[in-house]
Structures are given as structure tokens and as C-alpha cells.
Coordinates of C-alpha atoms and ligand atoms in Angstrom, one line a residue:
M1 CA 22.1 -27.0 -50.4
S2 CA 21.9 -25.1 -47.1
P3 CA 23.3 -26.8 -44.0
T4 CA 20.9 -28.3 -41.4
V5 CA 20.9 -25.8 -38.5
A6 CA 19.6 -26.9 -35.2
P7 CA 16.8 -24.7 -33.9
P8 CA 18.0 -22.2 -31.3
F9 CA 17.7 -23.1 -27.7
V10 CA 14.6 -21.7 -25.9
Q11 CA 14.4 -21.7 -22.2
S12 CA 11.1 -22.9 -20.7
A13 CA 9.6 -20.4 -18.3
P14 CA 9.0 -21.1 -14.6
R15 CA 5.6 -22.3 -13.7
L16 CA 3.6 -22.3 -10.4
G17 CA 1.9 -25.3 -8.9
N18 CA -1.2 -24.7 -6.7
S19 CA -0.1 -22.0 -4.3
Y20 CA -1.8 -23.8 -1.4
T21 CA -1.2 -27.5 -1.9
C22 CA 2.4 -26.9 -3.0
D23 CA 3.3 -24.6 -0.1
P24 CA 5.9 -26.4 2.1
V25 CA 4.7 -24.8 5.3
L26 CA 1.1 -23.4 5.3
P27 CA -0.9 -26.7 5.0
A28 CA 1.0 -28.4 7.8
L29 CA 0.8 -25.2 10.0
L30 CA -2.9 -25.0 9.5
R31 CA -3.3 -28.7 10.3
R32 CA -1.4 -28.3 13.6
K33 CA -3.5 -25.2 14.6
L34 CA -7.0 -26.0 13.3
G35 CA -7.1 -29.8 13.6
A36 CA -8.2 -32.1 10.8
E37 CA -11.9 -31.5 11.0
L38 CA -11.9 -27.7 10.8
L39 CA -9.2 -27.7 8.2
A40 CA -11.2 -30.2 6.0
R41 CA -14.1 -27.7 6.1
L42 CA -11.8 -24.8 5.1
E43 CA -9.6 -26.5 2.6
P44 CA -11.8 -26.3 -0.5
E45 CA -11.6 -22.5 -0.6
L46 CA -7.8 -22.6 0.0
V47 CA -7.4 -25.1 -2.8
E48 CA -9.6 -23.0 -5.1
L49 CA -7.8 -19.8 -4.4
G50 CA -4.4 -21.6 -4.6
E51 CA -5.4 -22.8 -8.1
L52 CA -6.5 -19.3 -9.2
A53 CA -3.3 -17.7 -7.8
A54 CA -1.1 -20.1 -9.7
G55 CA -3.1 -20.0 -12.9
P56 CA -5.6 -17.4 -14.2
L57 CA -4.6 -14.6 -11.7
Y58 CA -0.9 -15.1 -12.3
E59 CA -1.5 -14.9 -16.1
L60 CA -3.7 -11.8 -15.7
Q61 CA -0.9 -10.2 -13.5
R62 CA 1.6 -10.7 -16.3
A63 CA -0.8 -9.5 -19.0
D64 CA -1.4 -6.4 -16.8
R65 CA 2.3 -5.7 -16.3
R66 CA 2.6 -2.4 -18.1
N67 CA -0.8 -1.0 -16.9
E68 CA -0.8 1.6 -14.2
P69 CA -3.5 3.7 -12.6
T70 CA -4.2 7.0 -14.4
L71 CA -5.3 10.3 -12.9
T72 CA -7.5 12.6 -15.0
Q73 CA -7.7 15.9 -13.3
W74 CA -9.9 17.9 -15.7
D75 CA -12.8 17.1 -18.1
P76 CA -12.6 18.5 -21.6
W77 CA -14.6 21.6 -20.6
G78 CA -12.5 22.6 -17.7
T79 CA -14.3 21.0 -14.7
R80 CA -12.0 19.5 -12.1
I81 CA -12.9 15.8 -11.8
D82 CA -9.8 14.1 -10.4
R83 CA -10.8 10.6 -11.7
I84 CA -8.5 7.7 -11.1
E85 CA -8.8 4.6 -13.3
L86 CA -7.5 1.4 -11.9
T87 CA -6.0 -1.4 -13.9
P88 CA -7.9 -4.6 -15.0
L89 CA -5.9 -6.7 -12.5
W90 CA -6.9 -4.5 -9.6
R91 CA -10.6 -4.6 -10.7
E92 CA -10.4 -8.4 -10.7
A93 CA -8.6 -8.5 -7.4
E94 CA -11.3 -6.5 -5.8
R95 CA -14.0 -8.9 -7.1
L96 CA -12.1 -11.9 -5.8
A97 CA -11.3 -10.3 -2.5
V98 CA -15.0 -9.7 -1.9
R99 CA -15.9 -13.2 -3.1
F100 CA -13.5 -14.9 -0.8
G101 CA -14.4 -12.5 2.1
L102 CA -10.9 -11.3 2.7
T103 CA -12.2 -8.4 4.9
A104 CA -15.4 -10.2 5.9
I105 CA -14.1 -13.3 7.5
P106 CA -12.7 -11.8 10.8
Y107 CA -15.9 -10.0 11.4
E108 CA -18.3 -12.9 10.6
R109 CA -16.3 -14.9 13.1
R110 CA -17.6 -18.3 12.0
E111 CA -14.3 -19.9 13.2
G112 CA -14.2 -18.0 16.5
A113 CA -10.6 -17.3 17.6
W114 CA -9.4 -19.0 14.4
S115 CA -11.2 -16.6 12.0
R116 CA -8.0 -14.6 11.6
L117 CA -6.1 -17.7 10.7
R118 CA -8.6 -18.6 8.0
Q119 CA -8.5 -15.0 6.6
F120 CA -4.7 -14.7 6.5
A121 CA -4.2 -18.1 5.0
L122 CA -6.2 -16.8 2.0
V123 CA -4.4 -13.5 2.0
H124 CA -1.1 -15.4 1.8
L125 CA -2.3 -17.0 -1.4
F126 CA -3.9 -13.9 -2.8
H127 CA -1.2 -11.3 -2.2
P128 CA 1.7 -12.0 -4.6
V129 CA -0.4 -12.2 -7.7
T130 CA -2.5 -9.1 -7.2
D131 CA 0.1 -6.4 -7.3
V132 CA -0.4 -5.2 -3.7
Y133 CA -4.2 -4.9 -3.8
T134 CA -3.6 -6.1 -0.2
C135 CA -2.8 -2.4 0.6
P136 CA -6.3 -1.1 0.4
L137 CA -7.6 -4.4 1.9
A138 CA -5.4 -4.0 4.9
M139 CA -6.6 -0.4 5.5
T140 CA -10.2 -1.5 5.0
D141 CA -9.8 -4.2 7.6
G142 CA -8.0 -1.8 9.8
A143 CA -10.7 0.9 9.5
A144 CA -13.4 -1.6 10.4
R145 CA -11.4 -2.6 13.5
T146 CA -10.8 1.0 14.4
L147 CA -14.4 2.0 14.2
L148 CA -15.5 -1.0 16.2
D149 CA -12.9 -0.4 18.9
A150 CA -13.8 3.3 19.1
G151 CA -17.4 2.2 19.9
N152 CA -18.9 5.0 17.7
E153 CA -22.2 3.2 17.1
A154 CA -23.4 5.5 14.3
L155 CA -20.3 5.1 12.3
V156 CA -20.1 1.4 12.9
A157 CA -23.7 0.9 11.7
H158 CA -23.0 3.2 8.7
A159 CA -19.6 2.0 7.5
V160 CA -18.6 -1.4 8.8
P161 CA -21.2 -3.4 6.8
H162 CA -19.7 -1.9 3.7
L163 CA -16.1 -2.6 4.7
T164 CA -16.8 -6.2 5.5
S165 CA -19.3 -6.9 2.7
R166 CA -19.3 -9.9 0.5
D167 CA -21.4 -8.1 -2.1
P168 CA -19.4 -6.2 -4.7
A169 CA -22.2 -3.7 -5.1
S170 CA -21.9 -2.5 -1.5
F171 CA -18.3 -3.1 -0.8
W172 CA -16.1 -0.1 0.2
T173 CA -12.4 0.2 0.8
S174 CA -11.0 2.7 3.2
G175 CA -7.8 4.9 3.2
Q176 CA -5.8 6.0 6.2
W177 CA -4.6 9.6 5.9
M178 CA -1.9 10.1 8.4
T179 CA 1.4 11.0 6.7
E180 CA 2.0 14.7 5.8
A181 CA 5.0 16.4 4.3
T182 CA 6.2 17.1 7.9
G183 CA 6.6 13.4 8.6
G184 CA 5.1 9.9 8.6
S185 CA 7.0 8.7 11.6
D186 CA 6.5 11.8 13.7
V187 CA 2.8 12.4 12.8
G188 CA 2.4 14.7 15.7
R189 CA 3.8 17.4 13.5
A190 CA 0.7 17.1 11.2
E191 CA -0.6 20.5 9.9
T192 CA -4.0 19.6 8.8
A193 CA -6.6 21.7 10.7
A194 CA -10.2 20.9 11.5
H195 CA -12.8 23.6 12.0
P196 CA -16.4 23.0 13.2
G197 CA -18.9 23.5 10.4
D198 CA -22.4 24.9 10.9
D199 CA -24.1 21.5 9.9
G200 CA -22.7 19.5 12.8
R201 CA -19.8 18.2 10.7
W202 CA -16.2 19.4 10.7
R203 CA -14.2 20.8 7.8
L204 CA -10.6 19.6 7.2
Y205 CA -7.9 21.9 5.6
G206 CA -4.4 20.6 4.8
R207 CA -2.3 18.4 2.6
K208 CA -2.0 14.6 3.0
W209 CA 1.3 13.5 1.4
F210 CA 0.9 9.7 0.9
T211 CA -2.6 8.4 0.6
S212 CA -2.6 4.9 -1.0
A213 CA -6.2 4.0 -1.4
A214 CA -7.0 7.2 -3.3
T215 CA -10.1 5.6 -4.9
S216 CA -11.6 4.5 -1.6
Q217 CA -15.1 5.5 -0.6
M218 CA -14.0 6.6 2.9
A219 CA -10.9 7.3 5.0
L220 CA -9.8 7.7 8.5
A221 CA -7.8 10.9 8.8
L222 CA -5.8 12.7 11.5
A223 CA -6.3 16.4 11.9
R224 CA -6.0 19.1 14.6
P225 CA -9.2 20.6 15.8
A226 CA -9.0 24.4 16.1
G227 CA -7.8 25.4 19.5
N228 CA -6.0 22.1 20.2
G229 CA -2.3 22.2 21.3
P230 CA 0.7 20.9 19.2
G231 CA 2.0 17.3 19.1
G232 CA 0.2 14.0 18.7
S233 CA -2.1 14.5 21.7
G234 CA -3.7 17.5 19.9
L235 CA -4.7 15.5 16.9
A236 CA -8.2 13.9 16.6
L237 CA -9.3 11.0 14.4
F238 CA -11.9 11.9 11.7
Y239 CA -14.1 9.8 9.5
V240 CA -14.3 11.2 5.9
E241 CA -16.7 10.0 3.2
C242 CA -14.8 11.0 0.1
R243 CA -17.7 11.7 -2.4
D244 CA -20.9 13.6 -2.2
A245 CA -24.3 12.3 -3.3
A246 CA -23.5 13.0 -7.0
G247 CA -20.3 11.0 -6.7
R248 CA -17.9 14.0 -6.8
L249 CA -14.9 14.3 -4.5
D250 CA -16.1 16.4 -1.6
G251 CA -13.6 19.1 -0.7
I252 CA -10.7 16.9 -1.9
R253 CA -8.3 17.6 -4.7
V254 CA -6.0 14.8 -6.0
E255 CA -2.9 16.8 -6.9
R256 CA -0.9 14.0 -8.4
L257 CA -0.1 10.3 -8.1
K258 CA 3.3 9.5 -6.7
D259 CA 6.0 8.3 -9.2
K260 CA 7.2 5.4 -7.1
L261 CA 9.9 2.7 -7.2
G262 CA 7.3 -0.1 -6.8
T263 CA 3.7 -0.7 -5.8
R264 CA 2.9 1.1 -9.1
K265 CA -0.6 -0.4 -9.3
V266 CA -1.3 1.3 -5.9
P267 CA -2.7 4.8 -6.7
T268 CA -0.8 6.6 -4.0
A269 CA -1.8 10.2 -4.2
E270 CA -1.0 13.6 -2.7
L271 CA -4.3 15.2 -1.6
T272 CA -5.3 18.7 -0.7
L273 CA -8.2 18.8 1.8
D274 CA -10.0 22.0 1.2
G275 CA -13.0 22.1 3.5
T276 CA -13.5 18.3 3.4
P277 CA -16.6 17.3 5.5
A278 CA -15.6 15.0 8.4
L279 CA -17.0 13.5 11.6
L280 CA -15.1 12.9 14.8
V281 CA -14.5 9.2 15.5
A282 CA -13.6 9.3 19.1
G283 CA -13.3 12.7 20.8
R284 CA -11.5 15.9 20.0
T285 CA -8.1 14.7 21.1
G286 CA -6.2 11.4 21.3
G287 CA -6.3 10.7 17.5
T288 CA -3.0 8.9 17.4
R289 CA -4.2 6.5 20.1
A290 CA -7.6 6.1 18.4
I291 CA -6.0 5.0 15.1
E292 CA -3.8 2.4 16.8
P293 CA -6.1 -0.5 15.9
M294 CA -5.6 0.4 12.2
L295 CA -1.8 0.1 12.6
R296 CA -2.1 -3.2 14.5
I297 CA -4.1 -4.7 11.6
T298 CA -2.0 -3.2 8.8
R299 CA 1.2 -4.4 10.5
T300 CA -0.2 -7.9 10.6
W301 CA -1.1 -7.8 6.9
N302 CA 2.4 -6.5 6.2
S303 CA 4.0 -9.5 8.0
V304 CA 1.8 -12.0 6.2
C305 CA 2.4 -10.3 2.8
A306 CA 6.2 -10.3 3.4
A307 CA 6.1 -14.1 4.0
S308 CA 3.9 -14.5 1.0
F309 CA 6.2 -12.6 -1.4
M310 CA 9.1 -14.8 -0.2
R311 CA 7.1 -17.9 -0.8
H312 CA 6.1 -16.8 -4.3
A313 CA 9.6 -15.9 -5.4
L314 CA 11.0 -19.2 -4.1
A315 CA 8.2 -21.2 -5.8
L316 CA 9.3 -19.7 -9.1
A317 CA 13.0 -20.1 -8.3
D318 CA 12.5 -23.7 -7.4
D319 CA 10.7 -24.5 -10.6
Y320 CA 13.2 -22.7 -12.7
A321 CA 16.1 -24.6 -11.0
A322 CA 14.5 -27.8 -12.2
R323 CA 14.3 -26.5 -15.8
R324 CA 17.5 -24.6 -16.3
I325 CA 20.5 -26.6 -17.3
A326 CA 24.1 -25.4 -16.5
F327 CA 27.3 -27.4 -16.7
G328 CA 25.5 -30.5 -17.7
A329 CA 22.8 -30.6 -14.9
P330 CA 19.7 -28.8 -13.8
L331 CA 20.5 -26.0 -11.4
A332 CA 18.5 -27.9 -8.8
E333 CA 21.3 -30.6 -8.8
L334 CA 24.2 -28.2 -8.5
P335 CA 25.3 -28.3 -4.8
L336 CA 25.9 -24.6 -4.4
H337 CA 22.7 -23.5 -6.1
R338 CA 20.7 -26.0 -3.9
E339 CA 22.5 -24.6 -0.9
T340 CA 21.6 -21.0 -1.8
L341 CA 17.9 -21.8 -2.3
A342 CA 17.7 -23.9 0.9
D343 CA 19.0 -21.0 3.0
L344 CA 16.3 -18.8 1.5
H345 CA 13.7 -21.4 2.3
A346 CA 14.8 -21.4 5.9
E347 CA 14.3 -17.6 6.1
C348 CA 10.9 -17.9 4.4
A349 CA 9.7 -20.7 6.7
G350 CA 10.8 -18.8 9.8
A351 CA 9.0 -15.6 8.6
T352 CA 5.8 -17.5 7.8
L353 CA 5.7 -19.1 11.3
L354 CA 6.3 -15.7 13.0
A355 CA 3.7 -13.9 10.9
F356 CA 1.1 -16.6 11.6
L357 CA 1.9 -16.5 15.3
L358 CA 1.0 -12.8 15.2
V359 CA -2.2 -13.8 13.3
E360 CA -3.1 -16.4 15.9
L361 CA -2.6 -14.0 18.8
L362 CA -4.7 -11.3 17.1
G363 CA -7.5 -13.8 16.5
H364 CA -7.5 -14.9 20.1
E365 CA -7.5 -11.4 21.3
E366 CA -10.5 -10.5 19.2
A367 CA -12.3 -13.5 20.5
G368 CA -11.5 -12.4 24.1
E369 CA -9.5 -15.6 24.6
L370 CA -6.0 -14.1 25.2
D371 CA -4.5 -14.2 28.7
A372 CA -2.2 -11.5 30.1
D373 CA 0.9 -13.3 28.8
G374 CA -0.5 -13.6 25.3
A375 CA -1.5 -9.9 25.4
A376 CA 2.0 -8.8 26.4
L377 CA 3.5 -11.0 23.6
L378 CA 1.1 -9.6 21.0
R379 CA 2.0 -6.0 21.9
L380 CA 5.7 -6.8 21.4
L381 CA 5.2 -8.9 18.3
L382 CA 3.3 -6.3 16.4
P383 CA 6.4 -4.2 15.8
V384 CA 8.9 -7.1 16.0
A385 CA 7.2 -9.4 13.4
K386 CA 6.5 -6.5 11.0
L387 CA 10.1 -5.3 11.0
T388 CA 11.7 -8.7 11.0
T389 CA 9.7 -10.1 8.1
G390 CA 9.9 -6.9 6.1
R391 CA 13.7 -7.0 6.1
Q392 CA 13.8 -10.7 5.4
C393 CA 11.5 -10.2 2.4
V394 CA 13.7 -7.7 0.7
Q395 CA 16.8 -9.9 1.1
V396 CA 15.1 -13.2 0.1
V397 CA 13.4 -11.7 -2.9
S398 CA 16.6 -10.1 -4.0
E399 CA 18.5 -13.4 -3.8
A400 CA 15.6 -15.2 -5.5
L401 CA 16.0 -12.9 -8.5
E402 CA 19.7 -13.7 -8.6
A403 CA 18.8 -17.4 -8.8
F404 CA 17.4 -16.6 -12.3
G405 CA 20.6 -15.0 -13.4
G406 CA 20.0 -12.3 -16.1
A407 CA 16.3 -13.3 -16.5
G408 CA 15.7 -12.1 -12.9
Y409 CA 16.7 -8.6 -14.1
V410 CA 14.4 -8.6 -17.2
E411 CA 11.1 -6.9 -16.8
D412 CA 8.8 -9.1 -18.9
T413 CA 9.7 -12.2 -16.9
G414 CA 7.5 -10.4 -14.2
L415 CA 10.4 -10.9 -11.7
P416 CA 11.9 -7.5 -11.0
V417 CA 8.6 -6.1 -9.9
L418 CA 8.7 -8.4 -6.9
L419 CA 11.8 -6.8 -5.6
R420 CA 10.5 -3.3 -6.2
D421 CA 7.2 -4.1 -4.4
A422 CA 8.9 -5.9 -1.6
Q423 CA 11.0 -2.8 -0.8
V424 CA 7.9 -1.0 0.5
L425 CA 7.3 -3.5 3.3
P426 CA 10.0 -2.2 5.6
I427 CA 9.0 1.4 5.0
W428 CA 5.2 1.9 5.3
E429 CA 3.3 1.2 8.4
G430 CA 6.4 2.1 10.4
T431 CA 10.0 1.9 9.3
T432 CA 12.4 -0.6 10.8
N433 CA 13.9 2.0 13.1
V434 CA 10.6 3.4 14.2
L435 CA 9.2 0.0 15.0
A436 CA 12.4 -1.0 16.8
L437 CA 11.9 2.0 19.1
D438 CA 8.3 1.1 19.4
A439 CA 9.3 -2.3 20.7
L440 CA 11.9 -0.8 23.0
Q441 CA 9.9 2.1 24.5
R442 CA 6.2 1.6 24.0
S443 CA 5.4 -2.2 24.1
D444 CA 6.0 -2.8 27.8
L445 CA 9.2 -4.6 26.8
P446 CA 10.0 -6.4 30.2
R447 CA 6.6 -8.2 30.2
G448 CA 6.7 -8.8 26.5
L449 CA 10.1 -10.2 26.6
A450 CA 9.3 -12.5 29.5
A451 CA 6.2 -13.7 27.5
L452 CA 8.2 -14.2 24.4
Q453 CA 10.8 -16.3 26.3
R454 CA 8.0 -18.4 27.7
R455 CA 6.5 -18.9 24.3
A456 CA 9.9 -19.8 22.8
G457 CA 10.5 -22.1 25.8
R458 CA 7.2 -24.0 25.1
A459 CA 8.2 -24.3 21.5
L460 CA 11.6 -25.8 22.4
L461 CA 10.4 -28.0 25.2
D462 CA 10.1 -31.2 23.3
A463 CA 12.6 -30.4 20.5
A464 CA 13.5 -33.5 18.5
P465 CA 17.0 -34.5 19.5
A466 CA 18.5 -33.7 16.1
L467 CA 17.4 -30.1 16.6
G468 CA 19.2 -29.6 19.9
T469 CA 21.8 -27.2 18.4
A470 CA 19.2 -25.0 16.8
A471 CA 17.1 -25.0 20.0
A472 CA 20.2 -23.9 22.0
A473 CA 20.9 -21.1 19.5
A474 CA 17.4 -19.7 19.9
R475 CA 17.6 -19.9 23.7
A476 CA 21.1 -18.4 23.9
A477 CA 20.0 -15.4 21.7
L478 CA 17.0 -14.7 23.9
E479 CA 19.1 -14.9 27.0
H480 CA 21.6 -12.5 25.5
A481 CA 18.8 -10.1 24.7
A482 CA 17.5 -10.2 28.2
R483 CA 21.1 -9.6 29.6
W484 CA 21.6 -6.7 27.2
L485 CA 18.6 -5.0 28.7
V486 CA 19.4 -5.5 32.3
P487 CA 20.8 -3.5 34.0
P488 CA 19.4 -0.7 31.9
G489 CA 22.1 0.9 29.8
D490 CA 22.2 4.6 29.0
A491 CA 19.3 5.8 26.9
V492 CA 21.4 6.7 23.9
A493 CA 23.0 3.2 23.7
L494 CA 19.6 1.5 24.1
Q495 CA 18.1 3.5 21.2
A496 CA 21.2 2.9 19.1
G497 CA 20.9 -0.9 19.7
A498 CA 17.1 -1.1 19.3
R499 CA 17.2 -2.5 15.8
R500 CA 19.6 -5.2 16.7
L501 CA 17.6 -6.1 19.7
A502 CA 14.3 -6.3 17.8
L503 CA 15.7 -8.3 15.0
T504 CA 17.3 -10.7 17.5
L505 CA 13.9 -11.2 19.2
G506 CA 12.2 -11.8 15.9
R507 CA 14.8 -14.2 14.5
A508 CA 15.2 -16.1 17.7
L509 CA 11.5 -16.6 18.0
E510 CA 11.3 -17.7 14.3
L511 CA 13.9 -20.3 15.0
A512 CA 12.1 -21.6 18.1
L513 CA 8.8 -21.8 16.1
L514 CA 10.6 -23.6 13.3
V515 CA 12.0 -26.2 15.8
E516 CA 8.4 -26.6 17.1
H517 CA 7.1 -27.0 13.6
A518 CA 9.7 -29.5 12.6
T519 CA 9.2 -31.5 15.8
G520 CA 5.4 -31.6 15.2
L521 CA 5.8 -33.2 11.8
A522 CA 5.7 -37.0 11.4
P523 CA 9.3 -38.3 11.3
A524 CA 9.1 -39.1 7.6
E525 CA 8.1 -35.5 6.8
R526 CA 10.5 -33.8 9.1
G527 CA 13.7 -33.9 7.1
R528 CA 13.3 -30.6 5.2
A529 CA 12.0 -28.6 8.1
A530 CA 14.8 -29.9 10.3
D531 CA 17.3 -28.8 7.7
W532 CA 15.8 -25.3 7.7
C533 CA 16.2 -25.1 11.5
R534 CA 19.9 -25.8 11.2
R535 CA 20.2 -23.3 8.4
L536 CA 18.3 -20.5 10.1
A537 CA 20.5 -20.9 13.2
R538 CA 23.6 -20.8 11.0
N539 CA 22.3 -17.7 9.1
G540 CA 22.5 -15.9 12.4
V541 CA 19.8 -15.1 15.0
D542 CA 21.8 -13.2 17.6
L543 CA 22.5 -9.7 16.2
I544 CA 23.2 -7.9 19.4
A545 CA 26.4 -6.0 19.6
D546 CA 27.6 -5.7 23.2
Ligands
LIG1 C1 4.1 3.5 -1.3 C2 3.8 4.2 -0.1 C3 2.5 4.3 0.3 C4 2.1 5.0 1.5 N1 0.8 5.0 1.8 C5 0.4 5.7 2.9 C6 -1.0 5.9 3.2 O1 -1.9 5.4 2.6 N2 -1.3 6.6 4.3 C7 -0.3 7.2 5.1 O2 -0.7 7.9 6.1 N3 1.0 7.1 4.8 C8 1.4 6.3 3.7 N4 2.7 6.2 3.4 C9 3.7 6.9 4.2 C10 4.6 6.0 5.1 O3 3.8 5.5 6.2 C11 5.7 6.9 5.6 O4 6.6 7.1 4.4 C12 6.6 6.3 6.6 O5 5.8 6.2 7.8 C13 7.9 7.1 6.9 O6 7.6 8.4 7.1 P1 8.4 9.5 6.3 O7 8.3 9.1 4.8 O8 7.9 10.8 6.6 O9 9.9 9.3 6.7 P2 10.5 10.0 8.1 O10 9.6 9.9 9.2 O11 11.0 11.3 7.7 O12 11.7 9.0 8.3 C14 13.0 9.1 7.6 C15 14.0 8.1 8.2 O13 14.2 8.5 9.5 C16 14.1 7.3 10.3 N5 13.6 7.8 11.6 C17 12.6 8.5 11.9 N6 12.5 8.7 13.2 C18 13.5 8.0 13.8 C19 13.9 7.8 15.2 N7 13.3 8.3 16.2 N8 15.1 7.1 15.4 C20 15.7 6.5 14.3 N9 15.3 6.7 13.1 C21 14.2 7.4 12.8 C22 13.1 6.4 9.7 O14 13.4 5.1 10.0 C23 13.5 6.7 8.2 O15 14.5 5.8 7.8 C24 3.1 5.5 2.3 C25 4.5 5.4 1.9 C26 4.8 4.7 0.8 C27 6.2 4.6 0.4

């Protein structure tokens, strides 16, 4: 008789609850900003997308894990075709993005100044389960904004209805073609040349080194019109429609798809432009200025997506901590594991509030409801929020993976991809250093800092007594930042300290916003948020080195 052997232990997998209703910050944040009536009108779509994100989309994402876009350059008979096939997850993501109006909402403007908040609340739910389909969406949104701001009526009438469509049949995405082999930070070195054609259109010749939405119907591209001088001021912004009437790429060759660390669902291509027909968007010079609206929008998407990745990783880690037993108790009951996760939640909550402040300011600016102080704060926050949340995301997601032990390192749990994808957030749309210099040199820092201090001051004004230490830490960090800038140090020291300065501004404002958030909650609901305030202060907000 064989001995009775107990079945081997099988660990149950982490599960997600509704991504909206289970979010510890977003519903309360929306209630504070939108009020009960407007939120009640918007909540059904948030609950619906939250359910999809935690269920069918999350399942599809895991089933799609090994799929990647493919590039077929030649047909069997030797014709160059450069066809890119996307994965099933991305095809479903596009369908849902159009259905939920992720690039339509801010242009329909049904909620006025709060339209951006509605849009990005949905993006927050959509992003972590769609393998960075938010990349083409961000550029599509940015292209619509750029064309509108440039006031080019013909292009607006032609392209914006596609970019903001709620009809899958007419929806277009857009690329942004800026980076060349010569540099993505210093785009003024771009080599792509533009020559006038004899049909009223221009022809572009050059090589674009990173183009992420390689399947897009259109793109906004920087190129140097013949006869223009060197540097960024000699570049112009061009509108490119990628395919001709027969659906063939028009003067564009896809040389290869990048073999990347992460974002592997994103078909990032190297393109050769060989006589690509193009139209000027806004004059023969000033292209880097004309494309700024694109960067403002994509940096806002980047900030929200950073917060959203953190939230997703922590939702999984929290659930796992309740299921996984070690030393006789669920991980969730082990003091040090709880401590570790709570510190990460504090970072995530701070990042969420900072990203959504950026969203709020952007929405009010687009509605013409932003005063001078708000405008100065927005200019400073665009680089500061993007760089602060991007760095937090990589750290939080890395720690969240460790909270799964070895499982966090195993591909078919679907966890490692989160870290690889998160790593792009501090790189594209401006690296940490480049954005820190942007904040220091190009954002009108004195006015921005004064506006930021006033906003933090308002946030801390009625701080609950128990949050006094956290409030003091936020104030002290901002005062230190202001002292560090005055009197102006030498230019080299200022540049060298720009990253510490920008991160201090970002983290101190996060802490102030978290104190405001906790104070605004009913006393019975305040405990967890108040705990995050103390933790964020303890994790360190003042990074300035004198
Ligand atoms: C997955 C992916 C997709 C992308 N998609 C697109 C796209 O669709 N369209 C597009 O146009 N671009 C795209 N990019 C390019 C991206 O925007 C650039 O890689 C980025 O802007 C950095 O440019 P670079 O790679 O040339 O690095 P560099 O500009 O060479 O920078 C190298 C390093 O030097 C630092 N540095 C540069 N200047 C300074 C300075 N003044 N002071 C201090 N440090 C400095 C940077 O911080 C960085 O660490 C994509 C990149 C990736 C990774």
C-alpha cells in the first residue's frame, strides 16, 4: 500500500478588485474636485472601465504576454511593403480607447474645465493593463492640441476630427517625429531636410531614430527647410500623412523596430524619410516652439501613467500579501512587510495627487480659467511633475516586485514587464536631467516657485493638528529651495543642483497635497492618508545639497 501523500502546496495568484472603486485615492480626489453631482454623472463609466481593467482586459493582457508587433518589409515578390502587425491586446485597447473617448473628452469639453480630470481618471484605469497603448494616445492628444494651438485652420479641419473621434472607423493616431540619431534632448541638431515640392507640398529627407507610433495615420515632424540656419530655431514643424490613397507608406521606409528593454508592444521604429510629402504647420521656422503643446500634453500623460503603474503594482502586491503565508501568518500581518508596502503607498498617493494637480491646471488653462499664478505654476509643474513621478514609478514598481519574492522575477506572473515598462517613463518626453534644466532655466522659475509656495501654503493652511510635522516638513523644504536659489549661485553649481532642486519641489508639493487630501477626508476615513503623510515626510522630501 502506498503512503498517503498530501497534495503539493499551490500558491493562489494575486487578483485585482475593480480598479476604480478599490483605488484608495482616486474616488476621494474626484469627489473633492468635482462635487457629488458631477461625480455621480461620471461614475458609471469609471466603474465600468475599472471592472474591465481588473477583469477581461487584465486577462487579455496576460494572454497576450508573448505577442509582439511584427514588421514585414517585403512581400513574397519583392515589393517593399513595411507592414507592421499589432498584437490583439493593442487592437482591443484602441477599440476601448475610442469607445471611452480617451482622446475625445478634452475636446468635447462637456465638463468644461474639468474635462481633463474626467479624461485622465479614465486613463489612470486604462493604462496599466494595455501595455503602454497610452503612448500613441498621448501623442494623438498632443497632436490635436498642437494643431489647434497653431491655428492652422485647414489642418485642424482635416485632422482633428479623426484624432478626437469616437468612431473606430474614422479614428486616427498620430506620431511625433523629433528624435534623430544626433540627439533627442538636443533636437536642434536634427539633420532631416525639407525641400519645397512643385505641388505646394514639401518633401522631407532624413532619418527619424525613435518613432513610437509607427502604425499611425499621421505624424508631426521636425525638419529643416532648405536655406534655414542651424539649431532649433532653423527647424520647422511639418504635418505628415503617412500613407497615400492606395494605403502605401508615402516616401517612408520602416528600417527596423527597436529591440527594447520594455514597452515591447509599442512598435518603435527607425524611419527613413525619402521624399515624404509634408505640409508646414506654423511657418518656416520656430518648429521646436510650435511642437511645445505636444510635449505639454505627453508629459501630463506620462505623469498620470506613472501614478497608474504604481497603483496597479501595489494593488497586486496588497492582494498577494493577504494570500501568501510566511512564518505562520499572511505577509500582510508581518510588521516589516506591512511597513514596506505602506511606505510605497505613500509615494504612490503623493504622485497621484501631483499628477492630478497638473491635470487640473491643464484643464483650467484650456477652459481659459487659469489666472497668472496658475499659469506660472503650470509652467513649472510640467517638467517637475513628469520627472518626479517618473522616478518614483521606477522605484515603487521595483520594490513592489520584491514584495512578491521570486514570483516577482518570473515572467509568466506578468510582473517583470511592469518594471521594464516603467523604466521608459523617466527617459522619453524629456529625461530627468533635461527636465530639471527646463524647470531651472526655461519655466520662469521665480514666478513658478512663488506660485508653488502659495499653492502649497493653501494646501497646508488648515492641516489637521496630527499632520503638523508633515506640514512643517513640506514648508521647510520649499523654504530651503527658495534660499538655495537666492542669491543666484554660479551657473555651473545651479545646473549641477537642478535635479535635486526639481525633485525637492515635486516631493514637497506632493506632501503638501497629501496633507490637504487627508485633512479633507472625514475623520473616520482619514487614518490611512494621515499615515501616508508621515511616511512621505519620513521618506525624505528635501534633497537639496547646500
Ligand atoms: C521606447 C522609446 C520610444 C521613443 N519614442 C519616441 C518618439 O515616438 N518620438 C521621438 O521623437 N522620440 C522618441 N523617443 C526618444 C526619446 O524622446 C529620447 O530618447 C530622449 O529624449 C533622450 O534623447 P537621446 O536618446 O538622444 O539621449 P541624449 O539626448 O543623448 O541624452 C543622453 C543622456 O544625457 C543627458 N543629458 C542630455 N543633455 C543634458 C544636459 N544639458 N545636462 C545634463 N544631462 C544631459 C540625458 O539626461 C541622458 O541621460 C523614444 C525613446 C524611447 C526609449
